[in-house]
Amino acid sequence: ADLQNPQLDLDGKACAAVGQSGLMAIYDTLFSQLDVTSSQLLVTDRDFRDPSFGHQLRETVVSLLDLKVIPVFNENDAISTRRAPYEDSSGIFWDNDSLATLLAKELDADLLIMLSDVEGLYSGPPSDPQSKIIHTYINEKHGKLINFGEKSRVGRGGMQAKVAAAVTAASKGVPAVIASGFVTDSIIKIMRGEKIGTLFHNEANVWDCSKEVTTREMAVAAKDCSRHLQNLSSEERKKILLDIAGALDANVDLIISENEADLAAAQDSGYEKSLVARMTLKAGKITSLAESIRAIADMEDPISHTLKKTEVAKDLVFEKMYCPLGVLLIIFESRPDALVQVKISGSTNYKTYLEHQLLFIISILLYRLQL
């Protein structure tokens, strides 16, 4: 129903005023079953034109959350001055999805979750067997390729409106996820980082792999990077190590949080307790890793260090020195700290070096052949 315009003998705005109390009664009943108190906050587009509104909004929401009260937002349709098609000249918001995006930005939200009656955004109508769910939305890639189906009879915008709102939220620095509200514990699973629904992020295009990369291409890329690493000075390599150690120290809480999400997912998937235990990270282990990295950074760099010089003829001197090992393929068990250890070994080659024995022997043979 168009609540912004009178219909027949019924005033849509008057109906909205009557319906608000009934709607909140339903929220109160459902939340009370979980022993949770809910509250109602009604806003209009005019509120967001007031410069002081944002500050007051944040104060009120913070106070409610401190009291363990769930704020339920909605547009105050009864007194809204907007007209169909629900987007006024200012374009502030035009449905609950765009309102959610606006509130997420005003409240500095870490994540916006929009629940629907489908599992996420599909490449076509969800009823079409050929349609596939899009787990990460990339505007440049999917923007013009998606065929939206019919919108719900309840509400205003349907999936197309949700996508527009999610894209806007992501562009403003608030990641968004569209998922099904009918999936058990969908919000909890999203917060754990599980791959459900469709993610919208302002850096999603950086993650996109437009084509499948072959093993050979990865090996060639690794070799190219190794040449760059070999050409770095000792101080530059040391700085890399110190930056890694600093990043570990600065992100202990985040690393622990992500590790806990991984552990929960592993337990839900039925992994053995011994394997889950090896995957567990504690703050002390992260700190120990950072200290070990700094200790390695302070070691003398043996790369290009000359072990021996041999003069085989006049003006012909062979040197035996340490050199980088090169590119390694390392298969290691699923321990989070092992990844850091592999990274350090690969970045520095402090522990493993090949001496130029083979090159030395070949050079001697070539010299004798010339004689």
Short mmCIF file of C-alpha atoms in Angstrom, two decimals:
data_model
loop_
_atom_site.label_atom_id
_atom_site.label_comp_id
_atom_site.label_asym_id
_atom_site.label_seq_id
_atom_site.Cartn_x
_atom_site.Cartn_y
_atom_site.Cartn_z
CA ALA A 1 0.00 0.00 0.00
CA ASP A 2 1.12 3.55 -0.72
CA LEU A 3 1.23 5.11 2.73
CA GLN A 4 2.32 8.46 1.34
CA ASN A 5 -0.95 9.08 -0.52
CA PRO A 6 -4.61 8.66 0.53
CA GLN A 7 -6.23 5.56 -0.98
CA LEU A 8 -9.95 5.34 -1.52
CA ASP A 9 -11.59 6.45 1.69
CA LEU A 10 -8.59 5.52 3.86
CA ASP A 11 -5.79 7.89 4.74
CA GLY A 12 -2.54 5.94 4.48
CA LYS A 13 -0.83 8.16 7.01
CA ALA A 14 -3.61 7.66 9.53
CA CYS A 15 -3.34 3.91 8.96
CA ALA A 16 0.39 4.13 9.60
CA ALA A 17 -0.22 5.94 12.89
CA VAL A 18 -2.62 3.21 14.01
CA GLY A 19 -0.36 0.41 12.82
CA GLN A 20 2.75 1.61 14.65
CA SER A 21 1.46 0.57 18.06
CA GLY A 22 0.47 -2.85 16.75
CA LEU A 23 3.85 -3.33 15.11
CA MET A 24 5.73 -2.49 18.30
CA ALA A 25 3.44 -4.81 20.26
CA ILE A 26 4.68 -7.65 18.05
CA TYR A 27 8.31 -6.63 18.61
CA ASP A 28 7.75 -6.42 22.37
CA THR A 29 6.16 -9.87 22.42
CA LEU A 30 8.93 -11.51 20.42
CA PHE A 31 11.80 -9.84 22.25
CA SER A 32 10.23 -10.52 25.65
CA GLN A 33 10.44 -14.24 24.90
CA LEU A 34 14.22 -13.75 24.94
CA ASP A 35 14.03 -11.56 28.05
CA VAL A 36 15.09 -8.55 25.96
CA THR A 37 13.55 -5.08 26.05
CA SER A 38 12.92 -3.25 22.78
CA SER A 39 12.35 0.42 22.00
CA GLN A 40 11.02 2.39 19.06
CA LEU A 41 12.69 5.29 17.28
CA LEU A 42 10.78 6.99 14.47
CA VAL A 43 12.58 9.31 12.05
CA THR A 44 11.77 11.33 8.96
CA ASP A 45 13.90 12.71 6.17
CA ARG A 46 13.67 16.17 7.72
CA ASP A 47 15.45 14.94 10.87
CA PHE A 48 18.61 14.26 8.92
CA ARG A 49 18.72 17.83 7.64
CA ASP A 50 19.26 19.03 11.21
CA PRO A 51 23.03 19.24 11.91
CA SER A 52 22.50 18.45 15.59
CA PHE A 53 20.37 15.38 14.90
CA GLY A 54 23.28 13.00 14.31
CA HIS A 55 24.88 13.76 17.66
CA GLN A 56 21.61 13.32 19.54
CA LEU A 57 20.88 10.13 17.63
CA ARG A 58 24.19 8.58 18.65
CA GLU A 59 23.75 9.59 22.29
CA THR A 60 20.29 8.04 22.46
CA VAL A 61 21.33 4.79 20.79
CA VAL A 62 24.42 4.43 23.00
CA SER A 63 22.29 4.97 26.10
CA LEU A 64 19.78 2.34 24.96
CA LEU A 65 22.50 -0.20 24.24
CA ASP A 66 24.11 0.48 27.63
CA LEU A 67 20.74 -0.41 29.15
CA LYS A 68 20.62 -3.62 27.05
CA VAL A 69 17.64 -2.25 25.12
CA ILE A 70 17.26 -3.02 21.40
CA PRO A 71 16.41 0.09 19.33
CA VAL A 72 13.95 -0.55 16.49
CA PHE A 73 14.04 2.16 13.82
CA ASN A 74 11.33 2.97 11.35
CA GLU A 75 10.22 5.87 9.24
CA ASN A 76 7.51 7.99 10.79
CA ASP A 77 5.15 7.53 7.84
CA ALA A 78 2.32 9.31 9.65
CA ILE A 79 4.01 12.72 9.43
CA SER A 80 6.51 12.22 6.60
CA THR A 81 6.28 14.88 3.89
CA ARG A 82 7.76 12.75 1.13
CA ARG A 83 5.69 11.67 -1.84
CA ALA A 84 5.81 8.71 -4.19
CA PRO A 85 8.06 7.37 -5.66
CA TYR A 86 9.53 7.74 -2.18
CA GLU A 87 12.63 9.62 -3.21
CA ASP A 88 12.50 13.36 -2.71
CA SER A 89 14.74 15.91 -4.35
CA SER A 90 17.29 15.64 -1.55
CA GLY A 91 17.56 11.87 -1.97
CA ILE A 92 18.10 11.37 1.77
CA PHE A 93 16.32 8.02 1.96
CA TRP A 94 13.32 6.43 0.30
CA ASP A 95 12.73 3.03 1.94
CA ASN A 96 13.81 1.03 4.98
CA ASP A 97 16.89 -0.30 3.20
CA SER A 98 18.25 3.14 2.38
CA LEU A 99 17.22 4.28 5.88
CA ALA A 100 19.28 1.41 7.34
CA THR A 101 22.27 2.53 5.28
CA LEU A 102 21.89 6.11 6.47
CA LEU A 103 21.62 5.03 10.11
CA ALA A 104 24.62 2.70 9.79
CA LYS A 105 26.72 5.62 8.59
CA GLU A 106 25.39 8.04 11.22
CA LEU A 107 26.07 5.52 13.99
CA ASP A 108 29.54 4.52 12.69
CA ALA A 109 28.45 0.89 12.44
CA ASP A 110 31.06 -1.80 11.81
CA LEU A 111 28.67 -3.85 9.70
CA LEU A 112 25.20 -3.55 8.15
CA ILE A 113 23.17 -6.76 7.83
CA MET A 114 20.03 -6.75 5.70
CA LEU A 115 17.86 -9.85 5.93
CA SER A 116 15.69 -11.02 3.06
CA ASP A 117 13.55 -14.01 2.12
CA VAL A 118 16.35 -15.41 -0.08
CA GLU A 119 19.89 -16.50 0.78
CA GLY A 120 21.52 -13.47 -0.82
CA LEU A 121 21.97 -11.79 -4.17
CA TYR A 122 21.67 -14.13 -7.16
CA SER A 123 22.84 -13.63 -10.72
CA GLY A 124 19.19 -13.89 -11.76
CA PRO A 125 15.79 -14.60 -10.23
CA PRO A 126 16.32 -17.07 -7.33
CA SER A 127 13.62 -19.32 -8.80
CA ASP A 128 15.71 -19.78 -11.96
CA PRO A 129 17.85 -22.96 -11.67
CA GLN A 130 20.56 -21.23 -13.71
CA SER A 131 20.91 -18.43 -11.16
CA LYS A 132 23.88 -18.63 -8.81
CA ILE A 133 24.41 -16.86 -5.53
CA ILE A 134 27.02 -14.09 -5.55
CA HIS A 135 29.03 -14.29 -2.33
CA THR A 136 31.04 -11.10 -2.93
CA TYR A 137 29.46 -8.29 -4.93
CA ILE A 138 31.74 -6.27 -7.20
CA ASN A 139 29.94 -3.34 -8.75
CA GLU A 140 32.16 -3.18 -11.84
CA LYS A 141 31.62 -6.89 -12.46
CA HIS A 142 28.03 -7.54 -11.40
CA GLY A 143 26.36 -4.15 -11.69
CA LYS A 144 25.01 -4.61 -15.22
CA LEU A 145 24.82 -8.41 -15.32
CA ILE A 146 22.22 -9.10 -12.63
CA ASN A 147 18.64 -9.77 -13.63
CA PHE A 148 16.45 -8.84 -10.67
CA GLY A 149 13.27 -10.80 -10.15
CA GLU A 150 9.94 -9.49 -8.97
CA LYS A 151 9.96 -7.65 -5.67
CA SER A 152 7.98 -8.76 -2.66
CA ARG A 153 4.36 -7.71 -2.33
CA VAL A 154 5.31 -6.35 1.10
CA GLY A 155 7.73 -3.44 1.11
CA ARG A 156 8.84 -0.97 -1.50
CA GLY A 157 12.07 -1.84 -3.19
CA GLY A 158 12.80 -5.56 -3.16
CA MET A 159 16.29 -6.95 -3.78
CA GLN A 160 17.22 -4.15 -6.15
CA ALA A 161 16.69 -1.61 -3.37
CA LYS A 162 18.74 -3.72 -0.96
CA VAL A 163 21.62 -3.92 -3.42
CA ALA A 164 21.53 -0.16 -3.99
CA ALA A 165 21.53 0.43 -0.23
CA ALA A 166 24.36 -2.07 0.35
CA VAL A 167 26.48 -0.51 -2.41
CA THR A 168 25.94 2.93 -0.86
CA ALA A 169 26.86 1.66 2.61
CA ALA A 170 30.04 0.02 1.32
CA SER A 171 31.05 3.18 -0.53
CA LYS A 172 30.73 5.08 2.76
CA GLY A 173 32.99 2.63 4.58
CA VAL A 174 30.35 0.38 6.15
CA PRO A 175 30.54 -3.25 4.90
CA ALA A 176 27.13 -4.78 4.25
CA VAL A 177 25.77 -8.32 3.99
CA ILE A 178 22.48 -9.40 2.43
CA ALA A 179 21.37 -12.78 3.76
CA SER A 180 18.27 -14.83 4.50
CA GLY A 181 16.29 -14.14 7.63
CA PHE A 182 14.94 -17.68 7.53
CA VAL A 183 18.31 -19.40 8.04
CA THR A 184 18.89 -20.45 11.64
CA ASP A 185 21.47 -18.27 13.41
CA SER A 186 22.21 -16.38 10.19
CA ILE A 187 23.34 -13.24 12.04
CA ILE A 188 25.62 -15.25 14.34
CA LYS A 189 27.12 -17.04 11.34
CA ILE A 190 27.75 -13.73 9.58
CA MET A 191 29.46 -12.33 12.67
CA ARG A 192 31.67 -15.43 12.75
CA GLY A 193 32.76 -14.68 9.22
CA GLU A 194 31.08 -17.66 7.64
CA LYS A 195 30.51 -17.54 3.90
CA ILE A 196 26.77 -16.98 3.77
CA GLY A 197 24.80 -14.32 1.97
CA THR A 198 26.36 -11.64 -0.21
CA LEU A 199 29.10 -9.33 1.05
CA PHE A 200 29.47 -5.72 -0.11
CA HIS A 201 32.80 -4.04 0.65
CA ASN A 202 34.50 -0.96 -0.75
CA GLU A 203 37.66 -2.99 -1.48
CA ALA A 204 35.92 -6.02 -2.98
CA ASN A 205 37.31 -5.24 -6.42
CA VAL A 206 40.82 -5.73 -5.02
CA TRP A 207 39.93 -9.28 -3.96
CA ASP A 208 38.43 -10.19 -7.31
CA CYS A 209 40.19 -12.83 -9.34
CA SER A 210 38.85 -12.22 -12.84
CA LYS A 211 40.39 -15.43 -14.18
CA GLU A 212 41.64 -18.66 -12.72
CA VAL A 213 45.36 -18.54 -11.98
CA THR A 214 47.30 -21.67 -12.86
CA THR A 215 49.96 -23.25 -10.66
CA ARG A 216 52.63 -22.26 -13.16
CA GLU A 217 51.49 -18.62 -13.14
CA MET A 218 51.65 -18.56 -9.35
CA ALA A 219 55.14 -20.08 -9.42
CA VAL A 220 56.36 -17.54 -11.99
CA ALA A 221 54.89 -14.67 -9.94
CA ALA A 222 56.59 -16.02 -6.81
CA LYS A 223 59.91 -16.19 -8.64
CA ASP A 224 59.55 -12.60 -9.85
CA CYS A 225 58.86 -11.46 -6.29
CA SER A 226 61.85 -13.40 -4.99
CA ARG A 227 64.16 -11.50 -7.34
CA HIS A 228 62.82 -8.24 -5.97
CA LEU A 229 63.34 -9.48 -2.42
CA GLN A 230 66.92 -10.54 -3.16
CA ASN A 231 67.76 -7.06 -4.41
CA LEU A 232 66.67 -5.39 -1.19
CA SER A 233 69.30 -4.15 1.20
CA SER A 234 69.78 -5.63 4.66
CA GLU A 235 68.09 -2.61 6.21
CA GLU A 236 65.08 -2.95 3.92
CA ARG A 237 64.69 -6.63 4.78
CA LYS A 238 65.04 -5.79 8.46
CA LYS A 239 62.32 -3.17 8.16
CA ILE A 240 59.97 -5.76 6.65
CA LEU A 241 60.49 -7.99 9.68
CA LEU A 242 59.99 -5.17 12.15
CA ASP A 243 56.81 -4.09 10.35
CA ILE A 244 55.44 -7.64 10.60
CA ALA A 245 56.26 -7.77 14.32
CA GLY A 246 54.64 -4.38 14.87
CA ALA A 247 51.51 -5.43 12.98
CA LEU A 248 51.20 -8.53 15.18
CA ASP A 249 51.47 -6.46 18.37
CA ALA A 250 49.01 -3.85 17.12
CA ASN A 251 46.34 -6.36 16.12
CA VAL A 252 46.37 -8.90 18.95
CA ASP A 253 42.68 -8.40 19.79
CA LEU A 254 41.63 -8.63 16.14
CA ILE A 255 43.73 -11.76 15.56
CA ILE A 256 42.28 -13.43 18.66
CA SER A 257 38.75 -12.52 17.57
CA GLU A 258 39.25 -13.95 14.08
CA ASN A 259 40.88 -17.06 15.52
CA GLU A 260 37.93 -17.61 17.85
CA ALA A 261 35.59 -17.41 14.84
CA ASP A 262 37.71 -20.00 13.01
CA LEU A 263 37.69 -22.27 16.06
CA ALA A 264 33.92 -22.02 16.39
CA ALA A 265 33.47 -22.87 12.72
CA ALA A 266 35.86 -25.82 13.06
CA GLN A 267 33.98 -27.17 16.06
CA ASP A 268 30.64 -26.80 14.27
CA SER A 269 32.10 -28.71 11.32
CA GLY A 270 33.09 -31.61 13.57
CA TYR A 271 36.88 -31.24 13.51
CA GLU A 272 38.80 -33.35 16.02
CA LYS A 273 39.60 -31.67 19.33
CA SER A 274 43.32 -32.23 18.85
CA LEU A 275 43.25 -30.36 15.54
CA VAL A 276 41.18 -27.52 17.01
CA ALA A 277 43.69 -27.26 19.86
CA ARG A 278 46.57 -26.83 17.39
CA MET A 279 44.62 -24.05 15.70
CA THR A 280 44.16 -22.11 18.95
CA LEU A 281 46.00 -18.81 19.33
CA LYS A 282 46.57 -17.04 22.63
CA ALA A 283 47.78 -13.49 23.21
CA GLY A 284 51.01 -14.80 24.71
CA LYS A 285 51.80 -16.82 21.60
CA ILE A 286 51.28 -13.79 19.36
CA THR A 287 53.55 -11.68 21.56
CA SER A 288 56.17 -14.44 21.52
CA LEU A 289 56.00 -14.57 17.72
CA ALA A 290 56.55 -10.82 17.49
CA GLU A 291 59.55 -11.01 19.85
CA SER A 292 61.06 -13.88 17.85
CA ILE A 293 60.70 -11.90 14.63
CA ARG A 294 62.48 -8.91 16.17
CA ALA A 295 65.27 -11.21 17.35
CA ILE A 296 65.70 -12.50 13.80
CA ALA A 297 65.70 -8.94 12.47
CA ASP A 298 68.58 -8.07 14.80
CA MET A 299 70.71 -10.97 13.55
CA GLU A 300 73.54 -10.30 11.16
CA ASP A 301 72.44 -10.64 7.56
CA PRO A 302 74.60 -13.36 5.96
CA ILE A 303 73.38 -12.75 2.41
CA SER A 304 76.35 -11.91 0.16
CA HIS A 305 78.67 -12.62 3.09
CA THR A 306 81.95 -13.98 1.70
CA LEU A 307 83.11 -17.24 3.25
CA LYS A 308 86.21 -17.84 1.19
CA LYS A 309 88.25 -16.32 -1.62
CA THR A 310 90.44 -18.36 -3.97
CA GLU A 311 92.83 -16.87 -6.51
CA VAL A 312 93.08 -19.48 -9.25
CA ALA A 313 95.11 -17.29 -11.60
CA LYS A 314 96.23 -13.73 -12.00
CA ASP A 315 93.23 -11.39 -11.76
CA LEU A 316 90.92 -14.39 -11.48
CA VAL A 317 89.48 -14.71 -7.98
CA PHE A 318 86.57 -16.93 -7.04
CA GLU A 319 84.47 -16.11 -4.02
CA LYS A 320 82.41 -18.50 -1.96
CA MET A 321 79.47 -16.67 -0.39
CA TYR A 322 75.98 -17.09 1.02
CA CYS A 323 73.12 -16.48 -1.38
CA PRO A 324 69.30 -16.65 -1.11
CA LEU A 325 67.78 -20.08 -1.41
CA GLY A 326 65.11 -18.97 -3.88
CA VAL A 327 61.44 -19.96 -4.08
CA LEU A 328 60.22 -22.73 -1.78
CA LEU A 329 57.01 -24.74 -1.80
CA ILE A 330 56.22 -25.41 1.85
CA ILE A 331 53.46 -27.72 3.05
CA PHE A 332 52.76 -27.22 6.73
CA GLU A 333 50.15 -28.26 9.27
CA SER A 334 47.21 -26.05 10.16
CA ARG A 335 48.80 -24.00 12.92
CA PRO A 336 48.22 -20.23 12.70
CA ASP A 337 51.72 -19.46 14.00
CA ALA A 338 53.27 -21.68 11.31
CA LEU A 339 52.13 -19.22 8.65
CA VAL A 340 54.11 -16.43 10.33
CA GLN A 341 57.18 -18.65 10.65
CA VAL A 342 57.01 -19.59 6.97
CA LYS A 343 56.59 -15.95 6.02
CA ILE A 344 59.66 -14.94 8.01
CA SER A 345 61.78 -17.72 6.54
CA GLY A 346 60.67 -16.78 3.04
CA SER A 347 61.29 -13.07 3.55
CA THR A 348 64.78 -13.36 4.98
CA ASN A 349 66.38 -16.72 4.20
CA TYR A 350 68.18 -16.28 7.52
CA LYS A 351 68.02 -19.95 8.44
CA THR A 352 68.71 -21.66 5.13
CA TYR A 353 71.30 -20.76 2.52
CA LEU A 354 72.93 -22.49 -0.42
CA GLU A 355 76.63 -22.00 -0.83
CA HIS A 356 77.93 -21.31 -4.31
CA GLN A 357 79.70 -24.67 -4.42
CA LEU A 358 78.22 -25.73 -7.76
CA LEU A 359 78.91 -22.37 -9.40
CA PHE A 360 82.46 -22.51 -8.04
CA ILE A 361 83.10 -25.97 -9.57
CA ILE A 362 81.59 -25.00 -12.95
CA SER A 363 83.71 -21.84 -13.06
CA ILE A 364 86.89 -23.84 -12.40
CA LEU A 365 86.03 -26.28 -15.20
CA LEU A 366 85.34 -23.47 -17.66
CA TYR A 367 88.61 -21.78 -16.77
CA ARG A 368 90.58 -24.98 -17.34
CA LEU A 369 88.86 -25.57 -20.67
CA GLN A 370 89.98 -22.12 -21.78
CA LEU A 371 93.55 -23.01 -20.83
#
